[in-house]
mmCIF file of C-alpha atoms in Angstrom:
data_model
loop_
_atom_site.group_PDB
_atom_site.id
_atom_site.type_symbol
_atom_site.label_atom_id
_atom_site.label_comp_id
_atom_site.label_asym_id
_atom_site.label_seq_id
_atom_site.Cartn_x
_atom_site.Cartn_y
_atom_site.Cartn_z
ATOM 1 C CA UNK A 15 -83.898 -49.919 246.738
ATOM 2 C CA UNK A 16 -85.085 -53.278 245.403
ATOM 3 C CA UNK A 17 -85.722 -53.293 241.657
ATOM 4 C CA UNK A 18 -87.121 -56.808 242.151
ATOM 5 C CA UNK A 19 -89.778 -55.596 244.576
ATOM 6 C CA UNK A 20 -90.721 -52.649 242.370
ATOM 7 C CA UNK A 21 -91.050 -54.930 239.338
ATOM 8 C CA UNK A 22 -93.196 -57.325 241.334
ATOM 9 C CA UNK A 23 -95.588 -54.592 242.506
ATOM 10 C CA UNK A 24 -95.804 -53.037 239.039
ATOM 11 C CA UNK A 25 -96.941 -56.334 237.533
ATOM 12 C CA UNK A 26 -99.659 -56.864 240.132
ATOM 13 C CA UNK A 27 -103.198 -56.078 239.009
ATOM 14 C CA UNK A 28 -104.010 -53.804 241.949
ATOM 15 C CA UNK A 29 -107.223 -51.990 241.044
ATOM 16 C CA UNK A 30 -107.065 -49.383 243.791
ATOM 17 C CA UNK A 31 -104.559 -46.657 242.776
ATOM 18 C CA UNK A 32 -103.962 -45.535 246.378
ATOM 19 C CA UNK A 33 -103.120 -49.070 247.489
ATOM 20 C CA UNK A 34 -100.742 -49.488 244.540
ATOM 21 C CA UNK A 35 -99.060 -46.186 245.395
ATOM 22 C CA UNK A 36 -98.456 -47.375 248.960
ATOM 23 C CA UNK A 37 -97.160 -50.747 247.738
ATOM 24 C CA UNK A 38 -94.696 -49.023 245.388
ATOM 25 C CA UNK A 39 -93.366 -46.872 248.223
ATOM 26 C CA UNK A 40 -92.903 -49.999 250.343
ATOM 27 C CA UNK A 41 -91.192 -51.743 247.412
ATOM 28 C CA UNK A 42 -88.798 -48.813 247.029
ATOM 29 C CA UNK A 43 -87.710 -49.315 250.634
ATOM 30 C CA UNK A 44 -87.434 -53.107 250.484
ATOM 31 C CA UNK A 45 -83.868 -54.368 250.679
ATOM 32 C CA UNK A 46 -82.730 -56.426 247.660
ATOM 33 C CA UNK A 47 -82.667 -60.172 248.333
ATOM 34 C CA UNK A 48 -81.547 -63.242 246.410
ATOM 35 C CA UNK A 49 -84.002 -65.907 245.317
ATOM 36 C CA UNK A 50 -82.729 -69.284 246.485
ATOM 37 C CA UNK A 51 -84.834 -71.042 243.847
ATOM 38 C CA UNK A 52 -83.233 -69.124 240.974
ATOM 39 C CA UNK A 53 -86.268 -66.968 240.246
ATOM 40 C CA UNK A 54 -85.785 -63.410 239.051
ATOM 41 C CA UNK A 55 -88.066 -62.158 241.814
ATOM 42 C CA UNK A 56 -87.649 -63.720 245.292
ATOM 43 C CA UNK A 57 -90.633 -65.688 246.582
ATOM 44 C CA UNK A 58 -90.701 -63.645 249.794
ATOM 45 C CA UNK A 59 -89.786 -59.995 250.308
ATOM 46 C CA UNK A 60 -90.528 -57.589 253.089
ATOM 47 C CA UNK A 61 -89.542 -54.830 255.454
ATOM 48 C CA UNK A 62 -90.206 -53.423 258.890
ATOM 49 C CA UNK A 63 -91.610 -49.887 259.098
ATOM 50 C CA UNK A 64 -90.971 -48.125 262.401
ATOM 51 C CA UNK A 65 -92.672 -45.040 263.796
ATOM 52 C CA UNK A 66 -89.645 -42.964 262.784
ATOM 53 C CA UNK A 67 -89.789 -44.306 259.204
ATOM 54 C CA UNK A 68 -93.486 -43.712 258.796
ATOM 55 C CA UNK A 69 -93.662 -39.890 258.223
ATOM 56 C CA UNK A 70 -91.135 -39.991 255.365
ATOM 57 C CA UNK A 71 -92.862 -42.961 253.692
ATOM 58 C CA UNK A 72 -96.240 -41.287 254.094
ATOM 59 C CA UNK A 73 -94.946 -38.070 252.507
ATOM 60 C CA UNK A 74 -93.428 -40.064 249.619
ATOM 61 C CA UNK A 75 -96.865 -41.574 248.974
ATOM 62 C CA UNK A 76 -98.648 -38.228 249.372
ATOM 63 C CA UNK A 77 -100.368 -39.039 252.668
ATOM 64 C CA UNK A 78 -100.259 -37.824 256.231
ATOM 65 C CA UNK A 79 -98.825 -40.325 258.702
ATOM 66 C CA UNK A 80 -102.296 -41.314 259.930
ATOM 67 C CA UNK A 81 -103.627 -41.686 256.376
ATOM 68 C CA UNK A 82 -100.657 -43.916 255.580
ATOM 69 C CA UNK A 83 -101.421 -46.093 258.623
ATOM 70 C CA UNK A 84 -104.990 -46.501 257.405
ATOM 71 C CA UNK A 85 -103.741 -47.483 253.962
ATOM 72 C CA UNK A 86 -101.428 -50.081 255.519
ATOM 73 C CA UNK A 87 -104.337 -51.553 257.482
ATOM 74 C CA UNK A 88 -106.317 -51.963 254.243
ATOM 75 C CA UNK A 89 -103.566 -53.357 252.002
ATOM 76 C CA UNK A 90 -104.546 -56.987 252.542
ATOM 77 C CA UNK A 91 -107.924 -56.199 250.985
ATOM 78 C CA UNK A 92 -106.168 -55.429 247.689
ATOM 79 C CA UNK A 93 -103.323 -57.973 247.470
ATOM 80 C CA UNK A 94 -102.436 -61.199 249.279
ATOM 81 C CA UNK A 95 -99.698 -60.381 251.788
ATOM 82 C CA UNK A 96 -99.039 -60.091 255.516
ATOM 83 C CA UNK A 97 -99.301 -56.694 257.206
ATOM 84 C CA UNK A 98 -98.744 -56.999 260.956
ATOM 85 C CA UNK A 99 -99.188 -53.954 263.191
ATOM 86 C CA UNK A 100 -97.320 -54.366 266.470
ATOM 87 C CA UNK A 101 -98.100 -52.646 269.745
ATOM 88 C CA UNK A 102 -94.819 -50.686 269.670
ATOM 89 C CA UNK A 103 -95.859 -48.993 266.417
ATOM 90 C CA UNK A 104 -93.711 -51.182 264.159
ATOM 91 C CA UNK A 105 -95.259 -52.606 261.000
ATOM 92 C CA UNK A 106 -94.024 -55.991 259.770
ATOM 93 C CA UNK A 107 -94.778 -56.279 256.047
ATOM 94 C CA UNK A 108 -94.141 -59.459 254.031
ATOM 95 C CA UNK A 109 -95.195 -60.018 250.424
ATOM 96 C CA UNK A 110 -94.127 -61.639 247.169
ATOM 97 C CA UNK A 111 -94.926 -64.362 244.638
ATOM 98 C CA UNK A 112 -95.365 -66.987 247.377
ATOM 99 C CA UNK A 113 -98.637 -65.192 248.148
ATOM 100 C CA UNK A 114 -99.840 -64.327 244.649
ATOM 101 C CA UNK A 115 -98.210 -66.532 242.008
ATOM 102 C CA UNK A 116 -100.940 -68.707 240.505
ATOM 103 C CA UNK A 117 -98.310 -70.837 238.747
ATOM 104 C CA UNK A 118 -96.608 -71.931 241.952
ATOM 105 C CA UNK A 119 -97.070 -75.604 242.825
ATOM 106 C CA UNK A 120 -100.263 -76.111 244.783
ATOM 107 C CA UNK A 121 -99.377 -77.525 248.199
ATOM 108 C CA UNK A 122 -100.703 -80.971 248.945
ATOM 109 C CA UNK A 123 -103.038 -80.593 251.925
ATOM 110 C CA UNK A 124 -101.629 -82.147 255.072
ATOM 111 C CA UNK A 125 -103.883 -82.176 258.103
ATOM 112 C CA UNK A 126 -103.782 -83.647 261.579
ATOM 113 C CA UNK A 127 -106.007 -86.439 260.267
ATOM 114 C CA UNK A 128 -103.774 -87.580 257.386
ATOM 115 C CA UNK A 129 -100.294 -86.420 258.387
ATOM 116 C CA UNK A 130 -98.520 -89.766 258.965
ATOM 117 C CA UNK A 131 -94.870 -90.417 258.150
ATOM 118 C CA UNK A 132 -91.913 -88.129 257.569
ATOM 119 C CA UNK A 133 -92.170 -84.867 255.605
ATOM 120 C CA UNK A 134 -89.634 -82.567 253.968
ATOM 121 C CA UNK A 135 -89.378 -78.978 255.116
ATOM 122 C CA UNK A 136 -89.137 -77.330 251.690
ATOM 123 C CA UNK A 137 -88.250 -73.770 252.660
ATOM 124 C CA UNK A 138 -85.363 -72.406 250.541
ATOM 125 C CA UNK A 139 -82.127 -72.547 252.488
ATOM 126 C CA UNK A 140 -83.379 -75.371 254.703
ATOM 127 C CA UNK A 141 -84.834 -77.816 252.184
ATOM 128 C CA UNK A 142 -81.898 -80.226 251.807
ATOM 129 C CA UNK A 143 -82.136 -81.873 255.216
ATOM 130 C CA UNK A 144 -85.053 -80.339 257.154
ATOM 131 C CA UNK A 145 -87.845 -82.716 258.152
ATOM 132 C CA UNK A 146 -90.913 -82.792 260.343
ATOM 133 C CA UNK A 147 -93.508 -85.342 261.289
ATOM 134 C CA UNK A 148 -95.825 -86.898 263.842
ATOM 135 C CA UNK A 149 -94.535 -89.027 266.692
ATOM 136 C CA UNK A 150 -96.891 -91.983 266.513
ATOM 137 C CA UNK A 151 -97.972 -93.125 269.964
ATOM 138 C CA UNK A 152 -96.525 -90.054 271.693
ATOM 139 C CA UNK A 153 -99.180 -87.630 270.476
ATOM 140 C CA UNK A 154 -97.098 -84.692 269.278
ATOM 141 C CA UNK A 155 -95.372 -83.226 266.225
ATOM 142 C CA UNK A 156 -91.638 -82.710 265.936
ATOM 143 C CA UNK A 157 -89.285 -80.948 263.510
ATOM 144 C CA UNK A 158 -85.569 -81.130 262.794
ATOM 145 C CA UNK A 159 -84.649 -78.044 260.793
ATOM 146 C CA UNK A 160 -81.092 -78.100 259.426
ATOM 147 C CA UNK A 161 -79.628 -75.303 257.313
ATOM 148 C CA UNK A 162 -78.329 -76.308 253.870
ATOM 149 C CA UNK A 163 -74.856 -75.053 254.830
ATOM 150 C CA UNK A 164 -74.686 -77.398 257.824
ATOM 151 C CA UNK A 165 -73.554 -81.012 257.901
ATOM 152 C CA UNK A 166 -76.648 -83.183 257.663
ATOM 153 C CA UNK A 167 -75.367 -85.291 260.570
ATOM 154 C CA UNK A 168 -74.821 -82.260 262.803
ATOM 155 C CA UNK A 169 -77.202 -81.404 265.614
ATOM 156 C CA UNK A 170 -80.123 -79.534 263.992
ATOM 157 C CA UNK A 171 -80.067 -75.770 264.463
ATOM 158 C CA UNK A 172 -83.744 -76.041 265.309
ATOM 159 C CA UNK A 173 -85.046 -79.112 267.083
ATOM 160 C CA UNK A 174 -88.691 -78.923 268.031
ATOM 161 C CA UNK A 175 -89.445 -81.726 270.420
ATOM 162 C CA UNK A 176 -90.428 -82.239 274.075
ATOM 163 C CA UNK A 177 -89.777 -81.217 276.747
ATOM 164 C CA UNK A 178 -89.322 -77.688 275.391
ATOM 165 C CA UNK A 179 -92.145 -77.991 272.874
ATOM 166 C CA UNK A 180 -95.156 -80.290 272.937
ATOM 167 C CA UNK A 181 -96.864 -79.406 269.664
ATOM 168 C CA UNK A 182 -100.308 -80.865 268.958
ATOM 169 C CA UNK A 183 -101.368 -79.202 265.658
ATOM 170 C CA UNK A 184 -99.755 -78.370 262.309
ATOM 171 C CA UNK A 185 -100.651 -74.690 262.717
ATOM 172 C CA UNK A 186 -98.914 -74.632 266.096
ATOM 173 C CA UNK A 187 -95.853 -76.339 264.621
ATOM 174 C CA UNK A 188 -95.715 -73.787 261.798
ATOM 175 C CA UNK A 189 -95.795 -70.943 264.332
ATOM 176 C CA UNK A 190 -93.030 -72.487 266.441
ATOM 177 C CA UNK A 191 -90.849 -73.001 263.354
ATOM 178 C CA UNK A 192 -91.507 -69.383 262.305
ATOM 179 C CA UNK A 193 -90.387 -68.147 265.725
ATOM 180 C CA UNK A 194 -87.303 -70.364 265.845
ATOM 181 C CA UNK A 195 -86.161 -69.688 262.281
ATOM 182 C CA UNK A 196 -86.533 -65.894 262.505
ATOM 183 C CA UNK A 197 -82.978 -65.176 263.796
ATOM 184 C CA UNK A 198 -81.517 -66.912 260.732
ATOM 185 C CA UNK A 199 -83.634 -65.149 258.090
ATOM 186 C CA UNK A 200 -83.275 -61.574 256.736
ATOM 187 C CA UNK A 201 -87.074 -61.279 256.710
ATOM 188 C CA UNK A 202 -89.316 -62.796 259.352
ATOM 189 C CA UNK A 203 -91.381 -65.452 257.578
ATOM 190 C CA UNK A 204 -95.021 -65.682 258.744
ATOM 191 C CA UNK A 205 -96.383 -68.999 259.988
ATOM 192 C CA UNK A 206 -98.757 -69.143 257.001
ATOM 193 C CA UNK A 207 -95.773 -69.289 254.613
ATOM 194 C CA UNK A 208 -93.922 -71.754 256.858
ATOM 195 C CA UNK A 209 -96.987 -74.005 256.652
ATOM 196 C CA UNK A 210 -96.862 -73.771 252.868
ATOM 197 C CA UNK A 211 -93.263 -74.997 252.893
ATOM 198 C CA UNK A 212 -94.330 -77.852 255.161
ATOM 199 C CA UNK A 213 -96.881 -79.032 252.614
ATOM 200 C CA UNK A 214 -95.179 -78.121 249.308
ATOM 201 C CA UNK A 215 -93.191 -80.980 247.770
ATOM 202 C CA UNK A 216 -89.448 -80.468 248.209
ATOM 203 C CA UNK A 217 -87.589 -79.494 245.028
ATOM 204 C CA UNK A 218 -84.264 -80.803 246.262
ATOM 205 C CA UNK A 219 -84.895 -84.513 246.702
#
């Protein structure tokens, strides 16, 4: 059980009592994690709910399994988060202050039109050396994502560049980074959050 997740949900102003009940049940089943930025509550938390997990969670919340599914589908209407329903019946649920904290630094907008130059990749755990940018004259984005525990001169764990990847948009780059970084993270980080870390100023430099 994650006391951090429960505390986070309890402090949210969720007006719908049924949605808050479901969120609390999800928080109870979220594994504890450590905030790499020293915050009491991690910026990103989450869990996967499988078909076998669902009946017990539904009963804990006072719903049938189908009612619980419907509540999951409506959660994003009540709080900013990601709720992904996969074809195999698994639910991928990611939430936390990165979605809802109004005091977090507002990312500087970076678009295809103004990207230019080299940018830090400010995601905790990767922010010391990770960079991305636009290859002027070649017409594609690239990223070199190096874990903080690695030598900065080592070959990047994640190197997004042709011929394997020819990335033309920032959204596409964020999705590729999300896919490539997933094996190294305890919680799969959605592309929308990856994009935030691409545009948020790095705290480590």
